[in-house]
Coordinates of C-alpha atoms and ligand atoms in Angstrom, one line a residue:
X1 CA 140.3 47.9 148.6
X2 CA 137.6 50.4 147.0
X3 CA 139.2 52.9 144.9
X4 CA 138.4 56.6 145.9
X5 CA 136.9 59.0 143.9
X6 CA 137.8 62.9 143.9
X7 CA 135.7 65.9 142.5
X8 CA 137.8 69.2 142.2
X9 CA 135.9 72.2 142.8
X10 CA 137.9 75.7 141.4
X11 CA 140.5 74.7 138.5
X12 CA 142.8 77.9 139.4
X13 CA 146.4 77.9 140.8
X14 CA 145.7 75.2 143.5
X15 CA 143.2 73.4 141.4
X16 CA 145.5 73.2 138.6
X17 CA 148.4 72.4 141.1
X18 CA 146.6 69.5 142.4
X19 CA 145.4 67.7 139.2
X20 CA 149.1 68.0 138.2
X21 CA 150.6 66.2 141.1
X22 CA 147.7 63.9 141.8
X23 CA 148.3 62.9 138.0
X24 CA 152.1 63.0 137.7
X25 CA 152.2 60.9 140.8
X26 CA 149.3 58.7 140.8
X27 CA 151.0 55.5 141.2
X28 CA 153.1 56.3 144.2
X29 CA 150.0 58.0 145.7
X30 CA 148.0 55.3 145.1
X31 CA 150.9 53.0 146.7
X32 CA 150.8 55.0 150.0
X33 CA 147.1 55.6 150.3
X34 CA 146.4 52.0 150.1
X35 CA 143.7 52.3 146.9
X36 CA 143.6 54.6 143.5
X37 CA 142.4 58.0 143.8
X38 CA 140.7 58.8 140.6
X39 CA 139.6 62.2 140.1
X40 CA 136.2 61.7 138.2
X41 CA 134.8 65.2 137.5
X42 CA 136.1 68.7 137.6
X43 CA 134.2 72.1 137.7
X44 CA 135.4 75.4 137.2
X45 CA 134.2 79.1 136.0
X46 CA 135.8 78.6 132.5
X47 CA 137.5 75.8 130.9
X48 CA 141.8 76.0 130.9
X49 CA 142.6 75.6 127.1
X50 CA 145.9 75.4 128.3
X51 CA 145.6 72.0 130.3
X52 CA 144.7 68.6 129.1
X53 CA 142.3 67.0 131.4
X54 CA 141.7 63.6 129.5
X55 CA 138.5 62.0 129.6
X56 CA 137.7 63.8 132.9
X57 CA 133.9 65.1 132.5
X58 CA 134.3 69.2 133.0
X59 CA 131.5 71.5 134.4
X60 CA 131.4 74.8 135.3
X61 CA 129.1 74.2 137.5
X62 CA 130.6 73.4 140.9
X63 CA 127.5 72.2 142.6
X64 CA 127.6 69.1 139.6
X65 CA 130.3 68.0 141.7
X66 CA 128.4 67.7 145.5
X67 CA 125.4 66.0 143.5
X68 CA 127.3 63.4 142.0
X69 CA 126.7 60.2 143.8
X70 CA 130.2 58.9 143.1
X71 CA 132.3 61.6 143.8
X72 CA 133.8 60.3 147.9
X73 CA 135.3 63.5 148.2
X74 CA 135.1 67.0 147.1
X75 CA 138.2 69.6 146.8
X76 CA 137.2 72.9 147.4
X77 CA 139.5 74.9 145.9
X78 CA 137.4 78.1 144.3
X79 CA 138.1 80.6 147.7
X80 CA 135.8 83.0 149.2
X81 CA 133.4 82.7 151.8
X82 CA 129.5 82.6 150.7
X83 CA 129.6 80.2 147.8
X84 CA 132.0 77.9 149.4
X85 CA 130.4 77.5 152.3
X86 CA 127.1 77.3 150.6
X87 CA 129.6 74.3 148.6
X88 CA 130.7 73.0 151.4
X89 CA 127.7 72.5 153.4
X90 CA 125.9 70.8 150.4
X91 CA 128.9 68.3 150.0
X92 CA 128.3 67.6 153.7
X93 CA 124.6 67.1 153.6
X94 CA 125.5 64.8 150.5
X95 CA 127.4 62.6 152.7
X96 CA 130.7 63.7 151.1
X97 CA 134.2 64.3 153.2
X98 CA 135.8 67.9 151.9
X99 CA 139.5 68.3 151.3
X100 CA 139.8 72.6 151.3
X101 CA 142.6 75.6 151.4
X102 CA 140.2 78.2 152.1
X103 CA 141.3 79.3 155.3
X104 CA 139.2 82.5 155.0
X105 CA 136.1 79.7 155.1
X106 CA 137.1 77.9 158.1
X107 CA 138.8 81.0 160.3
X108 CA 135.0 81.9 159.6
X109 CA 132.5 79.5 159.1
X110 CA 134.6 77.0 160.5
X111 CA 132.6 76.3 164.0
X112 CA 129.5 75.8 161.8
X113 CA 130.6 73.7 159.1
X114 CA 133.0 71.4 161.5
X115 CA 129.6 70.7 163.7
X116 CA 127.8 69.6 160.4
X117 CA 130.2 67.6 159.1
X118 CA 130.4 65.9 163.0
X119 CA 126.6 65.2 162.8
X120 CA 127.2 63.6 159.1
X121 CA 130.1 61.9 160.1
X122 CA 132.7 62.7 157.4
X123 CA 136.1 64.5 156.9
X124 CA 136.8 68.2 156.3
X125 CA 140.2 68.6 156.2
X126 CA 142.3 72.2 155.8
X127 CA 146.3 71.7 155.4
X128 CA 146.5 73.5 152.8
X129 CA 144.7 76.4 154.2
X130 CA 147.5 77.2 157.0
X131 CA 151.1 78.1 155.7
X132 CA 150.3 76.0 152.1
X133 CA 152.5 73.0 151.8
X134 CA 154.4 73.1 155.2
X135 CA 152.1 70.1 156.8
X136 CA 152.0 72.5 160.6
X137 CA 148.2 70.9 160.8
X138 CA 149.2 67.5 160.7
X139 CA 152.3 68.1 163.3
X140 CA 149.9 70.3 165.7
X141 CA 147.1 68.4 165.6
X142 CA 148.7 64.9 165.4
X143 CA 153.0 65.5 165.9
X144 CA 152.3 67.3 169.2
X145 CA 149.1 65.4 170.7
X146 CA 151.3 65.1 174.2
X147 CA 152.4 69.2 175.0
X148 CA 150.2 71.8 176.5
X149 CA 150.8 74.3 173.5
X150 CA 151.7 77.7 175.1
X151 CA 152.3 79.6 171.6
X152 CA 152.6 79.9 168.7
X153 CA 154.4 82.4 166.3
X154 CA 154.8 82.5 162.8
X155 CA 155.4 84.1 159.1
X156 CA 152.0 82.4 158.0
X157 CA 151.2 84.7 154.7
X158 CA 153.6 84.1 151.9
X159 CA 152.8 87.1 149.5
X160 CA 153.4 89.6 152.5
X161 CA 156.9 88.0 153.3
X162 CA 157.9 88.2 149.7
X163 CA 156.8 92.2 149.8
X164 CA 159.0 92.4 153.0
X165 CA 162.0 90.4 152.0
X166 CA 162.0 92.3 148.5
X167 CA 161.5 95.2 150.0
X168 CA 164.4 94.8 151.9
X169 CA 166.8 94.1 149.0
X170 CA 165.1 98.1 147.5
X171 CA 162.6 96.8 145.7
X172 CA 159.3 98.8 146.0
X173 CA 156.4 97.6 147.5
X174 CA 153.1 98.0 144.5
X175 CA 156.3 96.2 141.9
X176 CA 156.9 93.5 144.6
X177 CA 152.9 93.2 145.1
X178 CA 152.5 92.7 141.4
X179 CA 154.9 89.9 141.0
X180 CA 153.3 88.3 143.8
X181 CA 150.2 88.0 142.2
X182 CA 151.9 87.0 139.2
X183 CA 153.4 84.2 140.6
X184 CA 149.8 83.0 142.1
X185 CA 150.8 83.6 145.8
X186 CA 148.1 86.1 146.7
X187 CA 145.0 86.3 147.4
X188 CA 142.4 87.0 144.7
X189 CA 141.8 90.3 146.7
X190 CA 145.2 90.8 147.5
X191 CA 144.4 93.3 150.4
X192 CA 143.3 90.6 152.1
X193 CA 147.6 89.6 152.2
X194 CA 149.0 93.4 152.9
X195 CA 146.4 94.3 155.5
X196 CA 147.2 91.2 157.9
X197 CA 143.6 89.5 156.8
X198 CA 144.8 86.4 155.1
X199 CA 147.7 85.8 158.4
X200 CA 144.5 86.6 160.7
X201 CA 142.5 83.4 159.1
X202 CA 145.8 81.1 159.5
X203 CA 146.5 82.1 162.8
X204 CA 142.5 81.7 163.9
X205 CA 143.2 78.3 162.8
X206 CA 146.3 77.5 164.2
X207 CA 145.4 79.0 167.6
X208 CA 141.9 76.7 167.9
X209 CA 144.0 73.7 167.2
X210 CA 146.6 74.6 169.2
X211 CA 144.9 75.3 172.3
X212 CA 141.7 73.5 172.0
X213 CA 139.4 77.0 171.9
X214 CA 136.8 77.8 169.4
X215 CA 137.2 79.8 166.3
X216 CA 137.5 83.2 166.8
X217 CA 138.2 85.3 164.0
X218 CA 136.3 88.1 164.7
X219 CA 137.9 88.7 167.8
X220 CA 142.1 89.2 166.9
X221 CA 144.0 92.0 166.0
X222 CA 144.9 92.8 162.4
X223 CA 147.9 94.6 161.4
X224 CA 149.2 94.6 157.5
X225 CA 152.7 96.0 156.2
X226 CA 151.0 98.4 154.3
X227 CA 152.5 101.1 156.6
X228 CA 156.1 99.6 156.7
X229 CA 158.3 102.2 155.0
X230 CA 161.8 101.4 153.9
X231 CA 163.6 103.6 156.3
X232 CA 162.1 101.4 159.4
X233 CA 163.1 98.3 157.9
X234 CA 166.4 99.8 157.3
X235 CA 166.9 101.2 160.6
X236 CA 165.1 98.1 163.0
X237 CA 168.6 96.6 160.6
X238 CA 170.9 99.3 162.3
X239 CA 169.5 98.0 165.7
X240 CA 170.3 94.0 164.9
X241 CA 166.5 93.3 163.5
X242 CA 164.6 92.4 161.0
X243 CA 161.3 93.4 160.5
X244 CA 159.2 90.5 159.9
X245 CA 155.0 90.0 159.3
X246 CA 154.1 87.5 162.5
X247 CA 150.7 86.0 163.6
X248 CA 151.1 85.1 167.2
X249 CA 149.0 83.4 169.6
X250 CA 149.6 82.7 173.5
X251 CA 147.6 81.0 176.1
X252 CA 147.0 82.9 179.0
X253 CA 145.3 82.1 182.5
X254 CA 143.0 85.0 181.4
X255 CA 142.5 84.3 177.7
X256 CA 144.1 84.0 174.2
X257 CA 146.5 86.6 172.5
X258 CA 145.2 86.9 169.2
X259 CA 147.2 89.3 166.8
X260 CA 148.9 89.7 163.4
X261 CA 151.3 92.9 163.1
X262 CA 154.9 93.4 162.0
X263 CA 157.3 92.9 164.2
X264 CA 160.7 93.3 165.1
X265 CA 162.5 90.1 165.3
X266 CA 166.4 89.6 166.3
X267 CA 168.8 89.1 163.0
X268 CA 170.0 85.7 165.1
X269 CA 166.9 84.1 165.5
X270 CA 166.3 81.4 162.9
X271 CA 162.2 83.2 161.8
X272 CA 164.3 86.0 161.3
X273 CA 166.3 84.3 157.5
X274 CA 163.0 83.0 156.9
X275 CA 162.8 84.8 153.5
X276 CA 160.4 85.2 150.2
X277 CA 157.5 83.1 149.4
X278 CA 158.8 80.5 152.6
X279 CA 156.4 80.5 155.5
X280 CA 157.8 79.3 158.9
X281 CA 156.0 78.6 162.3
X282 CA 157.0 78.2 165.7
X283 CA 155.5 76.0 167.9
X284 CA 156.2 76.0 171.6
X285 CA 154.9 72.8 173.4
X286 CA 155.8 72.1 177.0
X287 CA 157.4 68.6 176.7
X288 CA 159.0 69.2 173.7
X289 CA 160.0 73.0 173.5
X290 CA 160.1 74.8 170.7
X291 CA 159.8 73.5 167.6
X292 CA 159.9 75.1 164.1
X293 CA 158.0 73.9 160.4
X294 CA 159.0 75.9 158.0
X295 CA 158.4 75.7 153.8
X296 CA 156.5 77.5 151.1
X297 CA 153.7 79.0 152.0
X298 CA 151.9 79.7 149.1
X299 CA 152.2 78.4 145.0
X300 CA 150.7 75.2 142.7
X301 CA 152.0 72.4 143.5
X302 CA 153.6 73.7 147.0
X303 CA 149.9 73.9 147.8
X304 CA 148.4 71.0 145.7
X305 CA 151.4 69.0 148.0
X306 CA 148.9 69.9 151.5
X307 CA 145.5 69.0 149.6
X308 CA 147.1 65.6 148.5
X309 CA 147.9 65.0 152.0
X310 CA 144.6 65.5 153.2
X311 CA 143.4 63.4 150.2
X312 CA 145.5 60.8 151.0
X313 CA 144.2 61.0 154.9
X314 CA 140.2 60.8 154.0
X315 CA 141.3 58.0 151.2
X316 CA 143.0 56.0 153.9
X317 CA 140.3 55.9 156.0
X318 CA 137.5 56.0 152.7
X319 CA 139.3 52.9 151.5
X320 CA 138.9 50.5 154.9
X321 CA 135.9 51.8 156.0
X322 CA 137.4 53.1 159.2
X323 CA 135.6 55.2 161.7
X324 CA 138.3 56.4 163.4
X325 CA 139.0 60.0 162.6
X326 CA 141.5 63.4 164.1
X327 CA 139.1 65.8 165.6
X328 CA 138.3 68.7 163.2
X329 CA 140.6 70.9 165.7
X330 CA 142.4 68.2 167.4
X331 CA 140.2 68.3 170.3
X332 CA 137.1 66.2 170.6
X333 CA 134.3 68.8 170.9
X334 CA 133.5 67.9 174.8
X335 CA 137.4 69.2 175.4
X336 CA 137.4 72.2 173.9
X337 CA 137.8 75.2 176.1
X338 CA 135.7 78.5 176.1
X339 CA 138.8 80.6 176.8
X340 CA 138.4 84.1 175.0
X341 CA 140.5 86.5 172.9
X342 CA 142.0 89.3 175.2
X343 CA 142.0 92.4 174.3
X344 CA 144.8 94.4 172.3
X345 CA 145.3 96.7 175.0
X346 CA 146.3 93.2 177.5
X347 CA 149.2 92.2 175.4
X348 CA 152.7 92.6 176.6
X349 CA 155.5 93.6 173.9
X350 CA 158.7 95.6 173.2
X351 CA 158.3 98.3 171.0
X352 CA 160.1 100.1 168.2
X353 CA 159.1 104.2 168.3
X354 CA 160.0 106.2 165.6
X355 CA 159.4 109.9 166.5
X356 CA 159.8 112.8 164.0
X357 CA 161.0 116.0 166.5
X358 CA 162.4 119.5 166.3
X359 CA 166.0 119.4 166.6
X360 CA 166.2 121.7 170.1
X361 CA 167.3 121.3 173.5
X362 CA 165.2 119.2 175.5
X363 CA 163.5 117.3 173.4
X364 CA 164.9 114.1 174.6
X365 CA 164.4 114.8 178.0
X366 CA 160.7 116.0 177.1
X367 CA 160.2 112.3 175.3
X368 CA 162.0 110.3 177.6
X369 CA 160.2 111.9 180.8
X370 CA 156.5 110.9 179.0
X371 CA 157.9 107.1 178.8
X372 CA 159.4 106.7 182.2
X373 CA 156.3 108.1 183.5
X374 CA 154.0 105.1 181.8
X375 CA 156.9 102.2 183.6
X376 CA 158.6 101.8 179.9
X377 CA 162.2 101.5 180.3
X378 CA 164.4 102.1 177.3
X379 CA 166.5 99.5 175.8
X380 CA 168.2 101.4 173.0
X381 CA 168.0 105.1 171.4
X382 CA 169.3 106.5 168.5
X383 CA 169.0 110.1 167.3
X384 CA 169.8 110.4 163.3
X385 CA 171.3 113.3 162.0
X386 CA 168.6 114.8 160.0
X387 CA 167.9 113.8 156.8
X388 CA 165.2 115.4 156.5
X389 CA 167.3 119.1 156.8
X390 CA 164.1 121.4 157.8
X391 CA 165.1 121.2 161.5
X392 CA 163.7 118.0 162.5
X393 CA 165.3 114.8 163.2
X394 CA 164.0 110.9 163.7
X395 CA 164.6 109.5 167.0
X396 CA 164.3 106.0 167.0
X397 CA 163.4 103.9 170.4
X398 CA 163.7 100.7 171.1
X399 CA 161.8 99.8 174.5
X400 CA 161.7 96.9 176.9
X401 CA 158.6 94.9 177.5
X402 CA 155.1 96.8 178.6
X403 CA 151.7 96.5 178.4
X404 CA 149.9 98.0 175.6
X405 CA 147.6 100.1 177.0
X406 CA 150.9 101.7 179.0
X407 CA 152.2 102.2 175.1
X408 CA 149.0 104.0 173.6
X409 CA 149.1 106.5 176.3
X410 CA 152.3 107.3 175.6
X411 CA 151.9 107.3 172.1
X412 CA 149.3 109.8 172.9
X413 CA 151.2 112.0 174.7
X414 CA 153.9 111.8 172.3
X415 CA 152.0 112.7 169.8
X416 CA 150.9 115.9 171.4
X417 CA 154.1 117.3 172.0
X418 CA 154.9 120.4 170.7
X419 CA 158.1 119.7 169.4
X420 CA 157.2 116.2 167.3
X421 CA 155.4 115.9 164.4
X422 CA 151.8 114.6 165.9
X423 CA 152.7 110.9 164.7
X424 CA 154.5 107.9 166.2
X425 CA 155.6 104.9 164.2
X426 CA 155.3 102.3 166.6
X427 CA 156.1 98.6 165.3
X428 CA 156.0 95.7 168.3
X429 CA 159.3 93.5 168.9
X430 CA 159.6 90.3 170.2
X431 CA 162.7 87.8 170.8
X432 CA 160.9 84.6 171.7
X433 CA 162.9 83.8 174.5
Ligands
NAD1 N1 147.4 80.4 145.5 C1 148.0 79.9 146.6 O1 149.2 79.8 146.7 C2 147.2 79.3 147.7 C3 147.8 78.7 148.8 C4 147.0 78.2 149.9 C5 145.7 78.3 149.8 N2 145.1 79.0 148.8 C6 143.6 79.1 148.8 O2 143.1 78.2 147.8 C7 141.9 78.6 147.2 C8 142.1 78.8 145.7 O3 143.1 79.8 145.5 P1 143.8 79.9 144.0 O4 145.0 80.7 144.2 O5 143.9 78.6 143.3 O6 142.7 80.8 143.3 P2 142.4 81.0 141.8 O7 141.7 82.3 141.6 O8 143.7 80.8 141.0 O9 141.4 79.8 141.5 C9 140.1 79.7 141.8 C10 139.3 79.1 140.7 O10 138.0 78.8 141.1 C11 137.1 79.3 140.1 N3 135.9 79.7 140.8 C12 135.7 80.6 141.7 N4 134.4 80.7 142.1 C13 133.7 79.8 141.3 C14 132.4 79.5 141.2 N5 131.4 80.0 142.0 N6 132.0 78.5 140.3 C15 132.9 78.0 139.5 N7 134.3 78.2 139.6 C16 134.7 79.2 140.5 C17 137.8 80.4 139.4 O11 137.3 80.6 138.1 C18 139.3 79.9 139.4 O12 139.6 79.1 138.3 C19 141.6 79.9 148.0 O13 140.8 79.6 149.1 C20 143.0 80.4 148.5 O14 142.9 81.2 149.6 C21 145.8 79.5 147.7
HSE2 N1 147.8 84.4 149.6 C1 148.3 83.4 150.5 C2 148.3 82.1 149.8 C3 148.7 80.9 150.8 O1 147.7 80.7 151.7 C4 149.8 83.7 150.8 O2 150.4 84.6 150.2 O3 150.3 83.2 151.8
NA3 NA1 149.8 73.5 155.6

C-alpha cells in the first residue's frame, strides 16, 4: 500500500502536538492506518529552536506546502479565518485532502469550502475543531447515523470552563485567563473564548451535523462569562446549581435553537462535575437517548489526538484508493435541510434573576406582580440579608420555563422600578430532562 504523505501547516501548540504524537507513535499509527504516514514538509511563521524536526524540509512559507506535488494531505493548523481559507482553498484546487482544527474557518467558510472540496473530490476533515480530542464528530456523524438528533448541549470551549471552575474554587477571573493562555488552551485572541465566540463556532458545527442544516454562524446567539460575578456562581450553588458555559442546539418544527450563554445546570446532573480544561457534550438521539462524550477540550497532544484521527481517516482511504467517503456534515448535500436559526426571543428557558432592590415594604409584591403578569411562575426566591448595608438587598429568582420575549419584558419592567437598581442579572437554566 502507498505510503501517505503529510504537510503541516502552523507549528504552534497543535502543530507541535501533532508532529510529537504522529512521531512518538508512528509505528502503531502506521499499523492501524494500513500504510506509513510520513510527514514530508513543515511550514511555520518562525522556526522552534526548541524542537528537533529531523531531516524534515522547514518553510515559513505555508503556501510551499499546497504547491508541493507530494504532500497527499495538508494540516491546517495556523487558525484564523482569511489566510486559512485562502490555504485551504489552494490545497483543494491542488487536489489535496485537508485535515484542520480551525473551527472559526469552517463555522464560517465552511459551506463554501466543503462545496469545493465536493467538486474536487477530496477530504476536509475538522475533529479537532469541535471539543479538541473528544472524537463527538466521528460519533455524530458516523456513531449516531440511525437517530433523528433532537439536541444537543454541551461545555464545548475549554479555556472558558477552566475560568468557571477556577473561579469557583476563588480564583479570579484575568489570573485564571492568564494561565489559560499559558497552558495553550485559548484562543490566540482570547476574547474570542470569554465572549461565547469560540463555543458559537463549535456549536455551528455540531448543530449542521447534527441535524443536517447548513452552516449558520451568523445567525446564533452569543453569550460569554465575561459578566459572571462570583456572588452568582455562589448563590445559583445555594439553590443546588452550578453555573456552567453551554452551547445548545434544538430542532424545532419551526427552526433551529442556536445559542451559547451560561447557564444554570442542576449539581446532580453529570455536565454539571464536568470541570477545568474537560469539554463534555450531550447528545440526544431518538433511538438511542441521550448520550454523553466527554474529554479535554483543548491542549497539544489532546488536540494533535483529533487531527491524527482524521489523518488516519483520509490515509485509510489515500492508501486503497477508495472513493467512498462520510459526507462533509454527515448528510449527503441533496439531504440537507433549509431549516433556519430562530430567533432569541423564540427560545423557551428557566431563568435565574438577580435583582438589586430597596429594602421596603412591598417590594416583593411589586416584583412578583410584574412576573405573574408576563405567565412566569416562580420556582424558588430568596431575599439575602443585605450585604451591601446602604438599604438595598439582592433578591434572587429562580423561575419556571417561559419564553424569552415574556422574560425581556419583564426584565424591562423590572428594571424600571423605582425601588431596584435599573439592572437585572438574568442567567438561563436548564435541567435536560
Ligand atoms: N490550542 C488548542 O488547544 C486548540 C484546540 C483545538 C483547536 N485549536 C485550533 O487549532 C489552530 C491552531 O491553534 P494553536 O493553539 O496551535 O495556535 P498557535 O498560535 O499556538 O499556533 C499557530 C502557529 O501557526 C503559525 N502561523 C499563523 N499564521 C501563519 C502564517 N500566515 N504563515 C505561517 N505560519 C503561521 C504561528 O506562527 C504559530 O506557530 C487554531 O485554529 C485553533 O483554534 C487549538
Ligand atoms: N480555545 C479553545 C481551544 C480548543 O478548541 C478552547 O479553549 O476550547
Ligand atoms: Na473533537
Amino acid at each position: 500500500m502507498k505510503d501517505v504523505n503529510v504537510g503541516i501547516c502552523g507549528l504552534g501548540t497543535v502543530g507541535s502536538g501533532t508532529f510529537n504524537v504522529l512521531t512518538r507513535n508512528a509505528r502503531l499509527i502506521a499499523g492501524r492506518a494500513g500504510c506509513s504516514i510520513n510527514i514530508i514538509r513543515i511550514a511555520s511563521r518562525r522556526p522552534r529552536d526548541d524542537m528537533d524536526l529531523g531531516d524534515i524540509p522547514f518553510t515559513t512559507d505555508i503556501f510551499d506546502v499546497v504547491n508541493d506535488p507530494s504532500v497527499d494531505i495538508v494540516v491546517e493548523l495556523i487558525g484564523g479565518y482569511d489566510t486559512a481559507k485562502e490555504l485551504v482553498l489552494a490545497a483543494i484546487r491542488n487536489g489535496k485532502h485537508v485535515v484542520t482544527a480551525n473551527k472559526a474557518l469552517i463555522a464560517v467558510h465552511g459551506n463554501e469550502i466543503f462545496d469545493a472540496a465536493q467538486k474536487a473530490g477530496v477530504v476536509v476533515a475538522y475533529e479537532a475543531g469541535v471539543a479538541g480530542g473528544i472524537p463527538v464528530i466521528k460519533a455524530i456523524r458516523e456513531g449516531m447515523a440511525a437517530n433523528r438528533i433532537d439536541w444537543i448541549a454541551g461545555i464545548i470551549n475549554g479555556t472558558g470552563n477552566y475560568i468557571l471552575t477556577e473561579m469557583r474554587a476563588g480564583r479570579e477571573f484575568a489570573e485564571v485567563l492568564k494561565e489559560a493562555q499559558e497552558l495553550g488552551y485559548a484562543e490566540a485572541d482570547p476574547t474570542f473564548d470569554v465572549e461565547g465566540i469560540d463555543a458559537a463556532h463549535k456549536l455551528t458545527i455540531l448543530a449542521s451535523a447534527g441535524f443536517g442544516v447548513p452552516l449558520q454562524f451568523e445567525k446564533g446567539f452569543t453569550e460569554g462569562i465575561s459578566k459572571i460575578t462570583p456572588y452568582d456562581i455562589a448563590h445559583a450553588e445555594l439553590l443546588g446549581y452550578r453555573i456552567k458555559h453551554l452551547g445548545i442546539a434544538r430542532r424545532r418544527e419551526d427552526g433551529i435553537e442556536l445559542r451559547v450563554h451560561p447557564t444554570l445546570i442542576p449539581q446532580s446532573h453529570l455536565i454539571a462535575k464536568v470541570d477545568g480544561v474537560l469539554n463534555a457534550v450531550l447528545v440526544d438521539g431518538d433511538a438511542v437517548g441521550q448520550t454523553m462524550y466527554y474529554g479535554p477540550g483543548a491542549g497539544d497532544e489532546a488536540t494533535a489526538s483529533a487531527v491524527i484521527a482524521d489523518i488516519v481517516d483520509v490515509a485509510r482511504a489515500v492508501s486503497i484508493g477508495s472513493e467512498q467517503r462520510i459526507p462533509y456534515l454527515g448528510f449527503e448535500p441533496e439531504a440537507v435541510e433549509d431549516l433556519s436559526v430562530l430567533p432569541m426571543e423564540d427560545v423557551h428557558s428557566a431563568y435565574y434573576l438577580r435583582i438589586t432592590a430597596l429594602d421596603r415594604p412591598g417590594v416583593l409584591a411589586n416584583i412578583s406582580s410584574i412576573l405573574s403578569e408576563h405567565g412566569i411562575n416562580i420556582e424558588s426566591i430568596m431575599q439575602k440579608e443585605s450585604e451591601l448595608k446602604d438599604g438595598r438587598i439582592p433578591v434572587i429568582i429562580l423561575t419556571h420555563t417561559v419564553q424569552e420575549r415574556q422574560m425581556n419584558q419583564a426584565i424591562e419592567e423590572l428594571e424600571a422600578l423605582a425601588d431596584t437598581d435599573g439592572q437585572v442579572v438574568r442567567i438561563r437554566a436548564e435541567n435536560f430532562n
